[in-house]
PDB file of C-alpha atoms in Angstrom:
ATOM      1  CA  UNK A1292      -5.215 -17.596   4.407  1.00 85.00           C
ATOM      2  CA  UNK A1293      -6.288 -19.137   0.833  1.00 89.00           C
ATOM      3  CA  UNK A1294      -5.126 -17.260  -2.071  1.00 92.00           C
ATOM      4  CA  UNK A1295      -5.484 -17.515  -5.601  1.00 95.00           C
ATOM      5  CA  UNK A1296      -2.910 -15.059  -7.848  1.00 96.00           C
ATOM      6  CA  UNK A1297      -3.001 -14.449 -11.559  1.00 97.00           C
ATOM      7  CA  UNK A1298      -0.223 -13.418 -14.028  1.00 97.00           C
ATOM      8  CA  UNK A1299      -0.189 -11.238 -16.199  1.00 96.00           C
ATOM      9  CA  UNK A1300      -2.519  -8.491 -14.795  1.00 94.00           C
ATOM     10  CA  UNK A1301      -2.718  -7.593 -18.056  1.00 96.00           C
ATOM     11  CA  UNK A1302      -1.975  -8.831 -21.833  1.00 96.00           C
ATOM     12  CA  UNK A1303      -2.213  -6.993 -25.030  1.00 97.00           C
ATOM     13  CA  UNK A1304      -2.195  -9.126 -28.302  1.00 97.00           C
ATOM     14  CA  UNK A1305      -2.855  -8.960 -31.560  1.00 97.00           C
ATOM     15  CA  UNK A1306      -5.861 -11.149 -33.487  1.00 97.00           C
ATOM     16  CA  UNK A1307      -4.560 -14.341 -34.180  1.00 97.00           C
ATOM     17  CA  UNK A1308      -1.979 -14.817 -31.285  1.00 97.00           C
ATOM     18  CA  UNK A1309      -2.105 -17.550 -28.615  1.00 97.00           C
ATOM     19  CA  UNK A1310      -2.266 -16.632 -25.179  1.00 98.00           C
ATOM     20  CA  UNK A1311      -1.212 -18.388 -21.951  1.00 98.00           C
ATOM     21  CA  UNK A1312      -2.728 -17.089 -18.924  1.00 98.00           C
ATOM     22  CA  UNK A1313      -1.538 -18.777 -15.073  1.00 98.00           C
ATOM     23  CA  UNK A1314      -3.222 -18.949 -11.844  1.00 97.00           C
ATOM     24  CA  UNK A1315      -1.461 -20.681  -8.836  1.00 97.00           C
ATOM     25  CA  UNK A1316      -3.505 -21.662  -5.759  1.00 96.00           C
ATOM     26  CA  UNK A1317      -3.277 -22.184  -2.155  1.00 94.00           C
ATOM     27  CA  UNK A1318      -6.766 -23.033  -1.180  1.00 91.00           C
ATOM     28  CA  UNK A1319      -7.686 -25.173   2.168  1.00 89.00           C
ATOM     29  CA  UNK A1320      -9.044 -29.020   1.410  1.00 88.00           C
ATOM     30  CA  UNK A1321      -8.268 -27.896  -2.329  1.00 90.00           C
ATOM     31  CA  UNK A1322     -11.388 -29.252  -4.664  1.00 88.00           C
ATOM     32  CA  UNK A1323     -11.746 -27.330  -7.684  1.00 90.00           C
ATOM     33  CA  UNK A1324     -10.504 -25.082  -9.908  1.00 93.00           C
ATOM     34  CA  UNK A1325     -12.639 -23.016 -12.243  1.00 94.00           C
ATOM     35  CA  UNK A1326     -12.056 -20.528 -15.223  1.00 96.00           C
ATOM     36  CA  UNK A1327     -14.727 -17.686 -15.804  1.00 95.00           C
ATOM     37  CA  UNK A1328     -14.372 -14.480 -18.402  1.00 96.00           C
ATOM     38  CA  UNK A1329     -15.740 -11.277 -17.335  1.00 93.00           C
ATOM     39  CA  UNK A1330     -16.796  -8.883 -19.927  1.00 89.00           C
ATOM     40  CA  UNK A1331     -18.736  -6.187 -18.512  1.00 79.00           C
ATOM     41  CA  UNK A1332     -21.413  -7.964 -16.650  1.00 76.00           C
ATOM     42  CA  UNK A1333     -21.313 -11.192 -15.094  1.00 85.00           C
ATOM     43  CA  UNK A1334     -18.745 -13.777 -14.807  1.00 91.00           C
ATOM     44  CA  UNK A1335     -19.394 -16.460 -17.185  1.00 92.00           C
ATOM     45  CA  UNK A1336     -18.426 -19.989 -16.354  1.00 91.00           C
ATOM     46  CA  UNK A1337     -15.933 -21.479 -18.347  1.00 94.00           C
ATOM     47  CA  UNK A1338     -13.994 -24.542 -16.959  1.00 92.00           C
ATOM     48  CA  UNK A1339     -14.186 -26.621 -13.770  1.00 91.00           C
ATOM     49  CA  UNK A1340     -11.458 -28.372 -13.245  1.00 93.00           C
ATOM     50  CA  UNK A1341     -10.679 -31.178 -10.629  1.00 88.00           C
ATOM     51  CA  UNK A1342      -8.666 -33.464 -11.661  1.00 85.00           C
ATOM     52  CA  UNK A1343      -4.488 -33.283 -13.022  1.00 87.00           C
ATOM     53  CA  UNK A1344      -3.153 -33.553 -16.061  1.00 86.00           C
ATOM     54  CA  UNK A1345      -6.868 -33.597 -18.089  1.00 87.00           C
ATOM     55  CA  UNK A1346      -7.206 -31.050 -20.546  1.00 91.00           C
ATOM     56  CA  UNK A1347     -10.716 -29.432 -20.654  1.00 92.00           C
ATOM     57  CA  UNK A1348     -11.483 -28.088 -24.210  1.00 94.00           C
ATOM     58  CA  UNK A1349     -14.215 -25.660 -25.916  1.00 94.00           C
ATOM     59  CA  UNK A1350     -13.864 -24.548 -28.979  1.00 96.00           C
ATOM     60  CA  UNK A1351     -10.013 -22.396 -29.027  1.00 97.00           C
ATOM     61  CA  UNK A1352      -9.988 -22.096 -24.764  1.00 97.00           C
ATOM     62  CA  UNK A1353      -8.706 -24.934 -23.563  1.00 97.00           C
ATOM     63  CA  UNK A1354      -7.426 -25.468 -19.598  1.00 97.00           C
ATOM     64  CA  UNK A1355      -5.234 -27.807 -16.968  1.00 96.00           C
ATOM     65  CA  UNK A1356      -5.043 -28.249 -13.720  1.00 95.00           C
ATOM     66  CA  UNK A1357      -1.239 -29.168 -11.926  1.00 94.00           C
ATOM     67  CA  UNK A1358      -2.550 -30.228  -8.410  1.00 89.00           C
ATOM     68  CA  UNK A1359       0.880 -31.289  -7.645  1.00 92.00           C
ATOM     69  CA  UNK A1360       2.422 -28.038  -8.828  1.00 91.00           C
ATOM     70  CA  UNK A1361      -0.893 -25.904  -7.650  1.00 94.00           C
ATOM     71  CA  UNK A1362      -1.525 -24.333 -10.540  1.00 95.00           C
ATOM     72  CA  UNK A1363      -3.706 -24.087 -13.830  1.00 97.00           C
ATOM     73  CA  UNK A1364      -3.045 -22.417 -17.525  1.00 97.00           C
ATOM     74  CA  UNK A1365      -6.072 -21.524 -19.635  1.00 98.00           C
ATOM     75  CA  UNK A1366      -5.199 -20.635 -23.613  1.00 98.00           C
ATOM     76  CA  UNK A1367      -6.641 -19.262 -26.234  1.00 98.00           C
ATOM     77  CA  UNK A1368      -5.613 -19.890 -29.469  1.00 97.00           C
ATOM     78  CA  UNK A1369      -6.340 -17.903 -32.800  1.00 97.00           C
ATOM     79  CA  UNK A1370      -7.882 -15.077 -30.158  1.00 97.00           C
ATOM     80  CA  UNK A1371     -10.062 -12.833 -31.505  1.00 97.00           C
ATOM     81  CA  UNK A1372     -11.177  -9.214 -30.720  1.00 96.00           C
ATOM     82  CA  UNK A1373     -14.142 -10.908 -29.322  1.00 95.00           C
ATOM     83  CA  UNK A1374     -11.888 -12.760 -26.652  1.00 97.00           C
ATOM     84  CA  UNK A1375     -11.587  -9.230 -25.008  1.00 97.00           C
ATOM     85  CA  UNK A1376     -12.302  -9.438 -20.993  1.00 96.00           C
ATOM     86  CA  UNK A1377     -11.080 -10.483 -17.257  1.00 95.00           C
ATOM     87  CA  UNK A1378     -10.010 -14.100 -17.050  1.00 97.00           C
ATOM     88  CA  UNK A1379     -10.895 -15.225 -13.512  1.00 95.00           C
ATOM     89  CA  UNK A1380      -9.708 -18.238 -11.545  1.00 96.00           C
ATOM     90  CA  UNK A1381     -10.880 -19.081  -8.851  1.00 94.00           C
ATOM     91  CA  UNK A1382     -10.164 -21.954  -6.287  1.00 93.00           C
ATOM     92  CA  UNK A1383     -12.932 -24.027  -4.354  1.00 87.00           C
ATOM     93  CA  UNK A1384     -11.586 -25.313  -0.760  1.00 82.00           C
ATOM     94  CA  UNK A1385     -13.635 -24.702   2.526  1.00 70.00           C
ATOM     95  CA  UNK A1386     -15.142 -22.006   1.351  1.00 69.00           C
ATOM     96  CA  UNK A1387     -17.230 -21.522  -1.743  1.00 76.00           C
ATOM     97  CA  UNK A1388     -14.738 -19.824  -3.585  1.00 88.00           C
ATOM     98  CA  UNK A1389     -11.528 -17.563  -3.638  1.00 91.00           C
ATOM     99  CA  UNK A1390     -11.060 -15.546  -6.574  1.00 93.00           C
ATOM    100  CA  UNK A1391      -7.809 -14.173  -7.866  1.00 94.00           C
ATOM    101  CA  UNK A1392      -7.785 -10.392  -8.985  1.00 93.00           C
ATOM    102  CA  UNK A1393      -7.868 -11.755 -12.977  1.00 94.00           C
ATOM    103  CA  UNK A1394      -6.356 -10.998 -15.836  1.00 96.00           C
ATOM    104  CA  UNK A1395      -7.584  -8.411 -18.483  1.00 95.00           C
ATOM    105  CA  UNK A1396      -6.708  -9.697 -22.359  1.00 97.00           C
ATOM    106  CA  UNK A1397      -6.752  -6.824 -24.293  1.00 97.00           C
ATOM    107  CA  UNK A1398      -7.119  -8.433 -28.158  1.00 97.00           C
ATOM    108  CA  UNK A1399      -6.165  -5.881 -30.878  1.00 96.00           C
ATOM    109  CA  UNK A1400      -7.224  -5.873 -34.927  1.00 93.00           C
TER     110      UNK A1400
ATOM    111  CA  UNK B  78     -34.018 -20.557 -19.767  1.00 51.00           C
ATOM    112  CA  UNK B  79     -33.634 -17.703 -17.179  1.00 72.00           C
ATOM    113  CA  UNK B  80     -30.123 -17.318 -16.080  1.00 91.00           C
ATOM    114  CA  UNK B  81     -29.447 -15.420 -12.076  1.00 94.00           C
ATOM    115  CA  UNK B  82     -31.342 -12.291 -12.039  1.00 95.00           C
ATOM    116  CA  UNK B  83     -30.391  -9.149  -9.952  1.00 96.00           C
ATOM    117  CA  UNK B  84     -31.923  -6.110  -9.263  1.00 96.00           C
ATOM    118  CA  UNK B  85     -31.648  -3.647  -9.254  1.00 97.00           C
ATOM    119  CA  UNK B  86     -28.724  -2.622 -11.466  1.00 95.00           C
ATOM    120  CA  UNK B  87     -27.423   0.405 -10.586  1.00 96.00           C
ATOM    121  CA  UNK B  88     -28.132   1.926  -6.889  1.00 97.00           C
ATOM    122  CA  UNK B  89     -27.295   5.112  -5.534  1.00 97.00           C
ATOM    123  CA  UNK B  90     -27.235   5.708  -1.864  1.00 97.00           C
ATOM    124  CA  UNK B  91     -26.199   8.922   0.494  1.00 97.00           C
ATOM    125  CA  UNK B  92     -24.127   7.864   3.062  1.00 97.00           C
ATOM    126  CA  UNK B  93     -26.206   6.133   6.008  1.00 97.00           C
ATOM    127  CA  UNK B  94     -29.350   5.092   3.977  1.00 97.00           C
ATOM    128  CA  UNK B  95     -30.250   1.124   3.926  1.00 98.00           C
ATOM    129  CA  UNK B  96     -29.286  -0.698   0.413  1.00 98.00           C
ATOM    130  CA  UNK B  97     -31.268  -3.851  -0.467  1.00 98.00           C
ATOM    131  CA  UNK B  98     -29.977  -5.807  -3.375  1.00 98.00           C
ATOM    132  CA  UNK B  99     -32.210  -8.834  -4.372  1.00 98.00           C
ATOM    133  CA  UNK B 100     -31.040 -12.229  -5.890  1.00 97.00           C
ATOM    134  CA  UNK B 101     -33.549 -14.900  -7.711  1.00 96.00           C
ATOM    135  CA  UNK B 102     -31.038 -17.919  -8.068  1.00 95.00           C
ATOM    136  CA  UNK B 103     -31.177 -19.859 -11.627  1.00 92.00           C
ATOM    137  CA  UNK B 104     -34.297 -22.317 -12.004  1.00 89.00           C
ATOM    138  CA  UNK B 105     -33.605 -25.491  -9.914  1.00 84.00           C
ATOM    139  CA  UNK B 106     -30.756 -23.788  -8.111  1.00 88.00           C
ATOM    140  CA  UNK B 107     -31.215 -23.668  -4.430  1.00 87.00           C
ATOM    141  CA  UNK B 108     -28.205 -22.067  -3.489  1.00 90.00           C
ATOM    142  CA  UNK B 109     -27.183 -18.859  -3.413  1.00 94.00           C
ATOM    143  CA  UNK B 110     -23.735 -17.012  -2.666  1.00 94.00           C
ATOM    144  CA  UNK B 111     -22.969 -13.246  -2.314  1.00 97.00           C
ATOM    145  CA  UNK B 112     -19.844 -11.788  -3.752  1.00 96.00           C
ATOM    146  CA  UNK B 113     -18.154  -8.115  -3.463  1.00 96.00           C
ATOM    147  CA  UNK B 114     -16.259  -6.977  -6.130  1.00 93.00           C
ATOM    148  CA  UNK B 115     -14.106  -3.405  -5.619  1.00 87.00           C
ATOM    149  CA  UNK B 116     -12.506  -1.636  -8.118  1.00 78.00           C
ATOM    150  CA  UNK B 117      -8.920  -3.330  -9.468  1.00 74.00           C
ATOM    151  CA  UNK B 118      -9.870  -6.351  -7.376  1.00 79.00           C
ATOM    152  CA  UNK B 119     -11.165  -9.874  -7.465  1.00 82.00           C
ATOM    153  CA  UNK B 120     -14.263 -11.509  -6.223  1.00 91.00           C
ATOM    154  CA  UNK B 121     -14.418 -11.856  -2.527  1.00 93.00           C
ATOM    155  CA  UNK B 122     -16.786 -14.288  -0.871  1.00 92.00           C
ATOM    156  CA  UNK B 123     -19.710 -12.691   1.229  1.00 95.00           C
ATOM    157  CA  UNK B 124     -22.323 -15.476   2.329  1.00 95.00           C
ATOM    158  CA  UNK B 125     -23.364 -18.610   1.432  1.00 93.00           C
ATOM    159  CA  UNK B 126     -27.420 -19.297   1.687  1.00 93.00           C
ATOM    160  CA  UNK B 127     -29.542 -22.245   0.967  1.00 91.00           C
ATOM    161  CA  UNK B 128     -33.425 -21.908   1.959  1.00 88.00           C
ATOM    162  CA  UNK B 129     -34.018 -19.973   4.925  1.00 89.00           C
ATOM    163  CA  UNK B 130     -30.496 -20.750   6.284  1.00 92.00           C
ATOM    164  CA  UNK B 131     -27.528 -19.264   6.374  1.00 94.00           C
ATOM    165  CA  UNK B 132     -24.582 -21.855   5.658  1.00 90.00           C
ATOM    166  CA  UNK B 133     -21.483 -19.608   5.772  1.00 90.00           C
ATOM    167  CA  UNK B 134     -20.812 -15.988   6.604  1.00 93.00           C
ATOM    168  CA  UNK B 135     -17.387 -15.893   6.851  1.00 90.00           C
ATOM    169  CA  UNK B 136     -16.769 -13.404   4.451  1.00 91.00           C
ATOM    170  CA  UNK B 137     -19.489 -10.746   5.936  1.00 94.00           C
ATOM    171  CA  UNK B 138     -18.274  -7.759   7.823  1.00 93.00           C
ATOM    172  CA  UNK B 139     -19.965  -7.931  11.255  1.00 89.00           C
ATOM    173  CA  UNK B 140     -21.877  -5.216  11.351  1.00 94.00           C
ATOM    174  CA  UNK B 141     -24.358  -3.426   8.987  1.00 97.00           C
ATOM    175  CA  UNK B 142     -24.061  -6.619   6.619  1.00 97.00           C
ATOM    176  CA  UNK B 143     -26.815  -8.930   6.534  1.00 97.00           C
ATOM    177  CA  UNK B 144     -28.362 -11.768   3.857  1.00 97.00           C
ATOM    178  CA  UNK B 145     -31.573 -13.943   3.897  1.00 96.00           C
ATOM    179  CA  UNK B 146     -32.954 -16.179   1.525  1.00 95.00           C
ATOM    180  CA  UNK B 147     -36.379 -16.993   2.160  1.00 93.00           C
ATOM    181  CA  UNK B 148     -38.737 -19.818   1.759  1.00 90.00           C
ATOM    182  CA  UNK B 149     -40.157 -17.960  -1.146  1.00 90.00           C
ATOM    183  CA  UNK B 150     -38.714 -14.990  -2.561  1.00 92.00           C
ATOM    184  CA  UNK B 151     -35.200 -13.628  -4.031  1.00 95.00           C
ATOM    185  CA  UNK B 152     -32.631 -13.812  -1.386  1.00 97.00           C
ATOM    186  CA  UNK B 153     -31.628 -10.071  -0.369  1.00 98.00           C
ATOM    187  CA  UNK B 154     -28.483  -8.786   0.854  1.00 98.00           C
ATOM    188  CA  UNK B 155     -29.056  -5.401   3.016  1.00 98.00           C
ATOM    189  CA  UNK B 156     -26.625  -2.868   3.980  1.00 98.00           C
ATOM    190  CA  UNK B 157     -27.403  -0.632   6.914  1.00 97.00           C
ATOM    191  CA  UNK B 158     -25.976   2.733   7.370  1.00 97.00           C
ATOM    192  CA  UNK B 159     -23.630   2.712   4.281  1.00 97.00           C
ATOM    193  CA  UNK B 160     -20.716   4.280   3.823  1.00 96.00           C
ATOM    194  CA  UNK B 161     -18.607   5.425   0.940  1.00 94.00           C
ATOM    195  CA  UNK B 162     -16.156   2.056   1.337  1.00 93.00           C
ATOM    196  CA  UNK B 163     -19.488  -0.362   0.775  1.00 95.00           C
ATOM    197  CA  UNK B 164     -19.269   1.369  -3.272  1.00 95.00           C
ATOM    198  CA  UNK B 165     -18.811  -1.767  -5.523  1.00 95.00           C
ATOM    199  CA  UNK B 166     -20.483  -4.128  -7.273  1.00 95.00           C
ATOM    200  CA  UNK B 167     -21.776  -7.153  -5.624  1.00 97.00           C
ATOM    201  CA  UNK B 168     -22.802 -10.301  -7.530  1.00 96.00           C
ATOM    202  CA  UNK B 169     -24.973 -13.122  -6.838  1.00 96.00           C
ATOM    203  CA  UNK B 170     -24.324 -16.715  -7.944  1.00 94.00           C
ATOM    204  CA  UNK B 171     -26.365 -20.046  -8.000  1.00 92.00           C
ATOM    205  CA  UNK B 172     -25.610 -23.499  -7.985  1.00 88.00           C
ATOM    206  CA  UNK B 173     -27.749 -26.867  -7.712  1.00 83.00           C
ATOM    207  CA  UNK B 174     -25.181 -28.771  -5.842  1.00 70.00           C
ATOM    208  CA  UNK B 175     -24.041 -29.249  -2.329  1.00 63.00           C
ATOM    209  CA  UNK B 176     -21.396 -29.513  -0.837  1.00 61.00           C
ATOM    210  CA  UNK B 177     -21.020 -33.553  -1.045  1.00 62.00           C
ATOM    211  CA  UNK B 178     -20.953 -32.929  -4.959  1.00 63.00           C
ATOM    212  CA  UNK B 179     -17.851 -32.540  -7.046  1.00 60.00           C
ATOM    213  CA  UNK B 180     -19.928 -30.051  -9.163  1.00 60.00           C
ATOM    214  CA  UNK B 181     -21.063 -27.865  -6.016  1.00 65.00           C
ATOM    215  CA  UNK B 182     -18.431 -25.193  -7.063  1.00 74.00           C
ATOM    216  CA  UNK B 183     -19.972 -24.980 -10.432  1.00 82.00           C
ATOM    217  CA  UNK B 184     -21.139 -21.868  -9.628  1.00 88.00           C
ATOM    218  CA  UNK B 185     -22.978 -19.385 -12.647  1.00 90.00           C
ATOM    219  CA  UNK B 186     -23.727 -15.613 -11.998  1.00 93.00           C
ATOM    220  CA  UNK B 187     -26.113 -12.319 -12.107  1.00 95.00           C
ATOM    221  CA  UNK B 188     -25.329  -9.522 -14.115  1.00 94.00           C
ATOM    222  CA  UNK B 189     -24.617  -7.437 -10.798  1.00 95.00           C
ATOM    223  CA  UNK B 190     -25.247  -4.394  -8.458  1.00 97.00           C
ATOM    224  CA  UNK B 191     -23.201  -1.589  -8.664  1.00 95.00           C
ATOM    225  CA  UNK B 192     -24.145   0.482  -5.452  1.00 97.00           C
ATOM    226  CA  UNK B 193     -22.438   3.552  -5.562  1.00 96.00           C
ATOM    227  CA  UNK B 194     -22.350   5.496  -2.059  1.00 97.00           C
ATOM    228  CA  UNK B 195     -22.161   9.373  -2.103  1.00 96.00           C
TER     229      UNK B 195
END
């Protein structure tokens, strides 16, 4: 069965840090990889990703994909209180997509 | 520049009444995917709808569960008969792409239902 998995759950930091959050994959005919935060409505796209070792930037998030390895990192650097939410990854495959459980960044003053 | 629209928002339902949550995909998008989220828990994949057919259900309990997306119209997922377990929020997302494109997983997303079942 295709799984995507997260780590942390959870992360509490402090304005300014940098944070590394991982998602690993095993996802059937493997295609893409995408990053989405949730705040407290929808999931808003962030990164697709389909291709190794090419770093997708946008502003302080930036993400990579490990297709060997089956994984992906997304960071955020100076993080703001603002950068509060659920980090979701999600891998596309034969179905649309599979969605690990995220993780919730908790950014402090 | 309308983004995927839900409604409605919030939805109460005693156990055993019919729930009908509508999509209207994104401007160009035709098509449309159905996603259950519960409590502590990711995104699972429902359906998977273009115009008036249904590409792939794999993720939709087989019974009470049903989706359409009509020729014109929001697409509507219905729930028959619910029960306390169907309380979550389901989201609906839209893409332009198939399934030939690289960028058919580009998928972007509706604010939500939260049905809540008592």
């Amino acid at each position: 069965e295709d799984k995507v998995v997260q780590s942390p759950l959870s992360l509490v930091v402090h304005e300014g840090d940098t944070v590394t959050l991982n998602c690993s994959y095993e996802v059937t005919n493997f295609r893409s990889l995408l990053w989405y935060k949730q705040e407290k409505k929808a999931p808003t796209f962030l990164f697709m990703l389909t291709s190794s070792g090419i770093e997708k930037k946008s502003g302080r998030l930036s993400s990579i994909l490990d297709k060997k390895e089956l994984f992906s990192i997304l960071n955020i650097t100076a993080t703001q209180t603002g950068d509060s939410a659920i980090y979701l990854c999600a891998g596309g495959g034969n179905t649309p997509l599979v969605f690990g459980k995220g993780t919730r960044l908790s950014v402090i003053a | 520049n309308a983004g995927v629209m839900q409604n409605p928002r919030h939805l109460v339902r005693r156990r055993g009444q019919e729930a009908r949550l509508r999509c209207s995909p994104m401007k160009g998008h035709s098509h449309v995917y159905w996603y259950r989220q519960l409590p502590e828990e990711g995104l699972k994949f429902m359906v998977y709808l273009q115009k008036e057919n249904i590409i792939d259900e794999s993720g939709m309990p087989k019974e009470r569960f049903s989706a359409e997306f009509p020729k014109e119209g929001p697409s509507i997922l219905r729930i028959q008969q619910v029960v306390r377990g169907d309380s979550a929020a389901y989201f609906c997302a839209s893409s332009s792409r198939t399934r030939s494109s690289r960028r058919y997983y580009e998928q972007y997303f509706g604010p939500g239902t939260r049905l809540t079942v008592t």
